């Protein structure tokens, strides 16, 4: 009998119901009850990973410690569970097909016709089970991207059907998330879409064990009973997921709805004592009762889509809570910023964060924003491309290197202050070839950076091809912009700090991938703190 329990989370009716948050919340509750849990996301698109996708398509690309470019839901998993994920935690259809096709070319299936069933479904099952077998987890929670009924999701649904049958009822559960819309004209909540969505699952051979209903209004017993009756689940398995102002409230709501207890009973696991979630509760209390509000600008070029800067936004929320303040983050499109309007756009801001990015669209606006923050002594935080913009701005406006640029934007610049990394020069493929994942960085003592980290050795995650050009370092340092963090193996500049300023730090890595509810990131904490003082 397998000791692991496999839980699948599917979605019906519409997308964006918050499957990732429900999965992470359930994981959090099981973890709080003493179980070891991991979360996995299966994405039904053909890209090998989301690394080559524009943020407009798919939101932020989340980078794991082992350098995998993954779905942003992995960010939620880490922020909720406080444990790192890896490549195994995110698999796409592209990756599944790639391994099956590679096996076919190697001759692993010699003589056989390679088909969706069993070859693709076997590979899906292998990827699901790998997580459970590589590590000692009690629960593996696998979230299936997309919506039931999509052509792309079918092989995943079939793989779950097979696993359910192979592993037996107490070892495998399906949680289906649907929407119960409120029709204002009729003043009624409607369960029909849920019934249809469950029928779709049944057509594919899956009876969901638990239904989580996303709703704007509370569900009464009558509605719960109706859903139970029409969808063949017991009433305690009809779980309400009501809209809340913060995603961090969802674990508390799920605790109230006893989602965890229902899962434990159905998987024949010990329920034990109700978890206190003290740290989490404190966080939510502080989040909901800020003492002050502070306005910070987030300058980027994908600001139209909230999800593009998900981890940065959440890191700011975490840092706000530590500082007892609510950060009002003003997303400002970098293409909108000009030399003429920069003062008007930024004058009310207590801090400026320039976001990561690629390509030259909106680059001038970012540079104007840095200049404004530097000249007006406004706390500045530059992340990846944000650091690179700060370097370009400083070179142009302080060192007098007028046409200084990054060779990413201008490969003929006479002053390539940001240049392609040596190891990148031979690379032509775009997928998965950046400098990715966690690297060591040595921090200089007596700096704002050290004040934040309180350590001389840190590990941070990366996703870039370009770097600070060390040829220019002496000139920068002489003018007050010093390198406060370097990679000890390659000498690559990881952090720059402008000393004649209240708080001005640019980092080549992505600190936002490491901030969690229980471990908010020190740079974000001190950036927000600087905006308050
Ligand atoms: N485009 C820049 C580079 O590749 C910055 C990347 C980023 O912001 N993630 O180096």
mmCIF file with all atom_site columns, C-alpha atoms in Angstrom, residues 83-176:
data_model
loop_
_atom_site.group_PDB
_atom_site.id
_atom_site.type_symbol
_atom_site.label_atom_id
_atom_site.label_alt_id
_atom_site.label_comp_id
_atom_site.label_asym_id
_atom_site.label_entity_id
_atom_site.label_seq_id
_atom_site.pdbx_PDB_ins_code
_atom_site.Cartn_x
_atom_site.Cartn_y
_atom_site.Cartn_z
_atom_site.occupancy
_atom_site.B_iso_or_equiv
_atom_site.pdbx_formal_charge
_atom_site.auth_seq_id
_atom_site.auth_comp_id
_atom_site.auth_asym_id
_atom_site.auth_atom_id
_atom_site.pdbx_PDB_model_num
ATOM 1  C CA . UNK A 1 83  ? 9.814   25.546 1.540   1.00 0.00 ? 83  UNK A CA 1
ATOM 2  C CA . UNK A 1 84  ? 11.552  25.775 -1.843  1.00 0.00 ? 84  UNK A CA 1
ATOM 3  C CA . UNK A 1 85  ? 10.180  24.070 -4.947  1.00 0.00 ? 85  UNK A CA 1
ATOM 4  C CA . UNK A 1 86  ? 12.129  22.720 -7.919  1.00 0.00 ? 86  UNK A CA 1
ATOM 5  C CA . UNK A 1 87  ? 11.801  21.780 -11.578 1.00 0.00 ? 87  UNK A CA 1
ATOM 6  C CA . UNK A 1 88  ? 9.838   18.665 -10.590 1.00 0.00 ? 88  UNK A CA 1
ATOM 7  C CA . UNK A 1 89  ? 7.087   20.855 -9.165  1.00 0.00 ? 89  UNK A CA 1
ATOM 8  C CA . UNK A 1 90  ? 6.092   22.225 -12.580 1.00 0.00 ? 90  UNK A CA 1
ATOM 9  C CA . UNK A 1 91  ? 5.573   20.160 -15.692 1.00 0.00 ? 91  UNK A CA 1
ATOM 10 C CA . UNK A 1 92  ? 4.089   21.271 -18.994 1.00 0.00 ? 92  UNK A CA 1
ATOM 11 C CA . UNK A 1 93  ? 2.608   19.277 -21.861 1.00 0.00 ? 93  UNK A CA 1
ATOM 12 C CA . UNK A 1 94  ? 5.645   20.347 -23.893 1.00 0.00 ? 94  UNK A CA 1
ATOM 13 C CA . UNK A 1 95  ? 7.989   18.734 -21.386 1.00 0.00 ? 95  UNK A CA 1
ATOM 14 C CA . UNK A 1 96  ? 5.897   15.552 -21.298 1.00 0.00 ? 96  UNK A CA 1
ATOM 15 C CA . UNK A 1 97  ? 5.887   15.242 -25.095 1.00 0.00 ? 97  UNK A CA 1
ATOM 16 C CA . UNK A 1 98  ? 9.585   16.098 -25.309 1.00 0.00 ? 98  UNK A CA 1
ATOM 17 C CA . UNK A 1 99  ? 10.538  13.219 -23.038 1.00 0.00 ? 99  UNK A CA 1
ATOM 18 C CA . UNK A 1 100 ? 8.219   10.779 -24.806 1.00 0.00 ? 100 UNK A CA 1
ATOM 19 C CA . UNK A 1 101 ? 9.549   11.810 -28.215 1.00 0.00 ? 101 UNK A CA 1
ATOM 20 C CA . UNK A 1 102 ? 13.159  11.596 -27.006 1.00 0.00 ? 102 UNK A CA 1
ATOM 21 C CA . UNK A 1 103 ? 12.458  8.093  -25.691 1.00 0.00 ? 103 UNK A CA 1
ATOM 22 C CA . UNK A 1 104 ? 10.913  7.154  -29.035 1.00 0.00 ? 104 UNK A CA 1
ATOM 23 C CA . UNK A 1 105 ? 14.049  8.357  -30.868 1.00 0.00 ? 105 UNK A CA 1
ATOM 24 C CA . UNK A 1 106 ? 16.261  6.396  -28.470 1.00 0.00 ? 106 UNK A CA 1
ATOM 25 C CA . UNK A 1 107 ? 14.258  3.314  -29.336 1.00 0.00 ? 107 UNK A CA 1
ATOM 26 C CA . UNK A 1 108 ? 12.696  2.809  -25.922 1.00 0.00 ? 108 UNK A CA 1
ATOM 27 C CA . UNK A 1 109 ? 9.394   1.875  -27.531 1.00 0.00 ? 109 UNK A CA 1
ATOM 28 C CA . UNK A 1 110 ? 10.824  -0.107 -30.462 1.00 0.00 ? 110 UNK A CA 1
ATOM 29 C CA . UNK A 1 111 ? 8.128   -1.902 -32.383 1.00 0.00 ? 111 UNK A CA 1
ATOM 30 C CA . UNK A 1 112 ? 5.262   -0.035 -30.735 1.00 0.00 ? 112 UNK A CA 1
ATOM 31 C CA . UNK A 1 113 ? 2.987   2.757  -31.918 1.00 0.00 ? 113 UNK A CA 1
ATOM 32 C CA . UNK A 1 114 ? 3.503   5.684  -29.549 1.00 0.00 ? 114 UNK A CA 1
ATOM 33 C CA . UNK A 1 115 ? 0.136   7.051  -28.403 1.00 0.00 ? 115 UNK A CA 1
ATOM 34 C CA . UNK A 1 116 ? -1.449  9.489  -25.975 1.00 0.00 ? 116 UNK A CA 1
ATOM 35 C CA . UNK A 1 117 ? -2.753  6.502  -24.032 1.00 0.00 ? 117 UNK A CA 1
ATOM 36 C CA . UNK A 1 118 ? -0.647  4.856  -22.644 1.00 0.00 ? 118 UNK A CA 1
ATOM 37 C CA . UNK A 1 119 ? 2.602   6.673  -23.444 1.00 0.00 ? 119 UNK A CA 1
ATOM 38 C CA . UNK A 1 120 ? 1.712   10.282 -22.724 1.00 0.00 ? 120 UNK A CA 1
ATOM 39 C CA . UNK A 1 121 ? -0.506  9.364  -19.776 1.00 0.00 ? 121 UNK A CA 1
ATOM 40 C CA . UNK A 1 122 ? 2.235   7.091  -18.373 1.00 0.00 ? 122 UNK A CA 1
ATOM 41 C CA . UNK A 1 123 ? 4.720   9.938  -18.587 1.00 0.00 ? 123 UNK A CA 1
ATOM 42 C CA . UNK A 1 124 ? 2.246   12.238 -16.794 1.00 0.00 ? 124 UNK A CA 1
ATOM 43 C CA . UNK A 1 125 ? 1.783   9.645  -14.071 1.00 0.00 ? 125 UNK A CA 1
ATOM 44 C CA . UNK A 1 126 ? 5.542   9.193  -13.765 1.00 0.00 ? 126 UNK A CA 1
ATOM 45 C CA . UNK A 1 127 ? 6.014   12.946 -13.298 1.00 0.00 ? 127 UNK A CA 1
ATOM 46 C CA . UNK A 1 128 ? 3.344   13.019 -10.608 1.00 0.00 ? 128 UNK A CA 1
ATOM 47 C CA . UNK A 1 129 ? 4.766   10.051 -8.739  1.00 0.00 ? 129 UNK A CA 1
ATOM 48 C CA . UNK A 1 130 ? 8.390   11.226 -9.051  1.00 0.00 ? 130 UNK A CA 1
ATOM 49 C CA . UNK A 1 131 ? 7.664   13.960 -6.519  1.00 0.00 ? 131 UNK A CA 1
ATOM 50 C CA . UNK A 1 132 ? 6.288   11.480 -4.027  1.00 0.00 ? 132 UNK A CA 1
ATOM 51 C CA . UNK A 1 133 ? 9.096   8.966  -4.440  1.00 0.00 ? 133 UNK A CA 1
ATOM 52 C CA . UNK A 1 134 ? 12.105  11.300 -4.545  1.00 0.00 ? 134 UNK A CA 1
ATOM 53 C CA . UNK A 1 135 ? 11.261  12.788 -1.170  1.00 0.00 ? 135 UNK A CA 1
ATOM 54 C CA . UNK A 1 136 ? 9.442   11.701 1.954   1.00 0.00 ? 136 UNK A CA 1
ATOM 55 C CA . UNK A 1 137 ? 6.146   13.480 1.513   1.00 0.00 ? 137 UNK A CA 1
ATOM 56 C CA . UNK A 1 138 ? 2.852   12.433 3.093   1.00 0.00 ? 138 UNK A CA 1
ATOM 57 C CA . UNK A 1 139 ? 0.848   14.393 0.553   1.00 0.00 ? 139 UNK A CA 1
ATOM 58 C CA . UNK A 1 140 ? 1.515   15.366 -3.030  1.00 0.00 ? 140 UNK A CA 1
ATOM 59 C CA . UNK A 1 141 ? -0.994  17.983 -4.163  1.00 0.00 ? 141 UNK A CA 1
ATOM 60 C CA . UNK A 1 142 ? -1.113  18.347 -7.935  1.00 0.00 ? 142 UNK A CA 1
ATOM 61 C CA . UNK A 1 143 ? -2.899  21.277 -9.493  1.00 0.00 ? 143 UNK A CA 1
ATOM 62 C CA . UNK A 1 144 ? -4.041  20.827 -13.090 1.00 0.00 ? 144 UNK A CA 1
ATOM 63 C CA . UNK A 1 145 ? -3.863  24.042 -15.092 1.00 0.00 ? 145 UNK A CA 1
ATOM 64 C CA . UNK A 1 146 ? -6.710  25.086 -17.363 1.00 0.00 ? 146 UNK A CA 1
ATOM 65 C CA . UNK A 1 147 ? -10.370 24.194 -17.083 1.00 0.00 ? 147 UNK A CA 1
ATOM 66 C CA . UNK A 1 148 ? -12.063 20.806 -17.334 1.00 0.00 ? 148 UNK A CA 1
ATOM 67 C CA . UNK A 1 149 ? -13.423 20.414 -20.843 1.00 0.00 ? 149 UNK A CA 1
ATOM 68 C CA . UNK A 1 150 ? -10.386 21.976 -22.557 1.00 0.00 ? 150 UNK A CA 1
ATOM 69 C CA . UNK A 1 151 ? -8.939  19.700 -25.230 1.00 0.00 ? 151 UNK A CA 1
ATOM 70 C CA . UNK A 1 152 ? -5.467  20.286 -23.788 1.00 0.00 ? 152 UNK A CA 1
ATOM 71 C CA . UNK A 1 153 ? -6.416  19.007 -20.327 1.00 0.00 ? 153 UNK A CA 1
ATOM 72 C CA . UNK A 1 154 ? -7.796  15.653 -21.473 1.00 0.00 ? 154 UNK A CA 1
ATOM 73 C CA . UNK A 1 155 ? -4.596  13.566 -21.135 1.00 0.00 ? 155 UNK A CA 1
ATOM 74 C CA . UNK A 1 156 ? -4.152  14.900 -17.582 1.00 0.00 ? 156 UNK A CA 1
ATOM 75 C CA . UNK A 1 157 ? -7.720  14.056 -16.627 1.00 0.00 ? 157 UNK A CA 1
ATOM 76 C CA . UNK A 1 158 ? -7.255  10.572 -18.079 1.00 0.00 ? 158 UNK A CA 1
ATOM 77 C CA . UNK A 1 159 ? -4.002  10.136 -16.122 1.00 0.00 ? 159 UNK A CA 1
ATOM 78 C CA . UNK A 1 160 ? -5.820  11.097 -12.906 1.00 0.00 ? 160 UNK A CA 1
ATOM 79 C CA . UNK A 1 161 ? -8.614  8.642  -13.701 1.00 0.00 ? 161 UNK A CA 1
ATOM 80 C CA . UNK A 1 162 ? -6.053  5.871  -14.073 1.00 0.00 ? 162 UNK A CA 1
ATOM 81 C CA . UNK A 1 163 ? -4.181  6.850  -10.903 1.00 0.00 ? 163 UNK A CA 1
ATOM 82 C CA . UNK A 1 164 ? -7.387  6.970  -8.903  1.00 0.00 ? 164 UNK A CA 1
ATOM 83 C CA . UNK A 1 165 ? -8.161  3.463  -10.043 1.00 0.00 ? 165 UNK A CA 1
ATOM 84 C CA . UNK A 1 166 ? -4.608  2.185  -9.499  1.00 0.00 ? 166 UNK A CA 1
ATOM 85 C CA . UNK A 1 167 ? -3.991  3.726  -6.092  1.00 0.00 ? 167 UNK A CA 1
ATOM 86 C CA . UNK A 1 168 ? -7.403  3.122  -4.537  1.00 0.00 ? 168 UNK A CA 1
ATOM 87 C CA . UNK A 1 169 ? -9.900  5.470  -2.924  1.00 0.00 ? 169 UNK A CA 1
ATOM 88 C CA . UNK A 1 170 ? -8.053  6.478  0.259   1.00 0.00 ? 170 UNK A CA 1
ATOM 89 C CA . UNK A 1 171 ? -4.783  7.170  -1.541  1.00 0.00 ? 171 UNK A CA 1
ATOM 90 C CA . UNK A 1 172 ? -6.037  9.501  -4.194  1.00 0.00 ? 172 UNK A CA 1
ATOM 91 C CA . UNK A 1 173 ? -8.564  12.340 -4.070  1.00 0.00 ? 173 UNK A CA 1
ATOM 92 C CA . UNK A 1 174 ? -9.901  14.791 -6.596  1.00 0.00 ? 174 UNK A CA 1
ATOM 93 C CA . UNK A 1 175 ? -10.890 18.261 -5.454  1.00 0.00 ? 175 UNK A CA 1
ATOM 94 C CA . UNK A 1 176 ? -12.839 20.160 -8.078  1.00 0.00 ? 176 UNK A CA 1
#
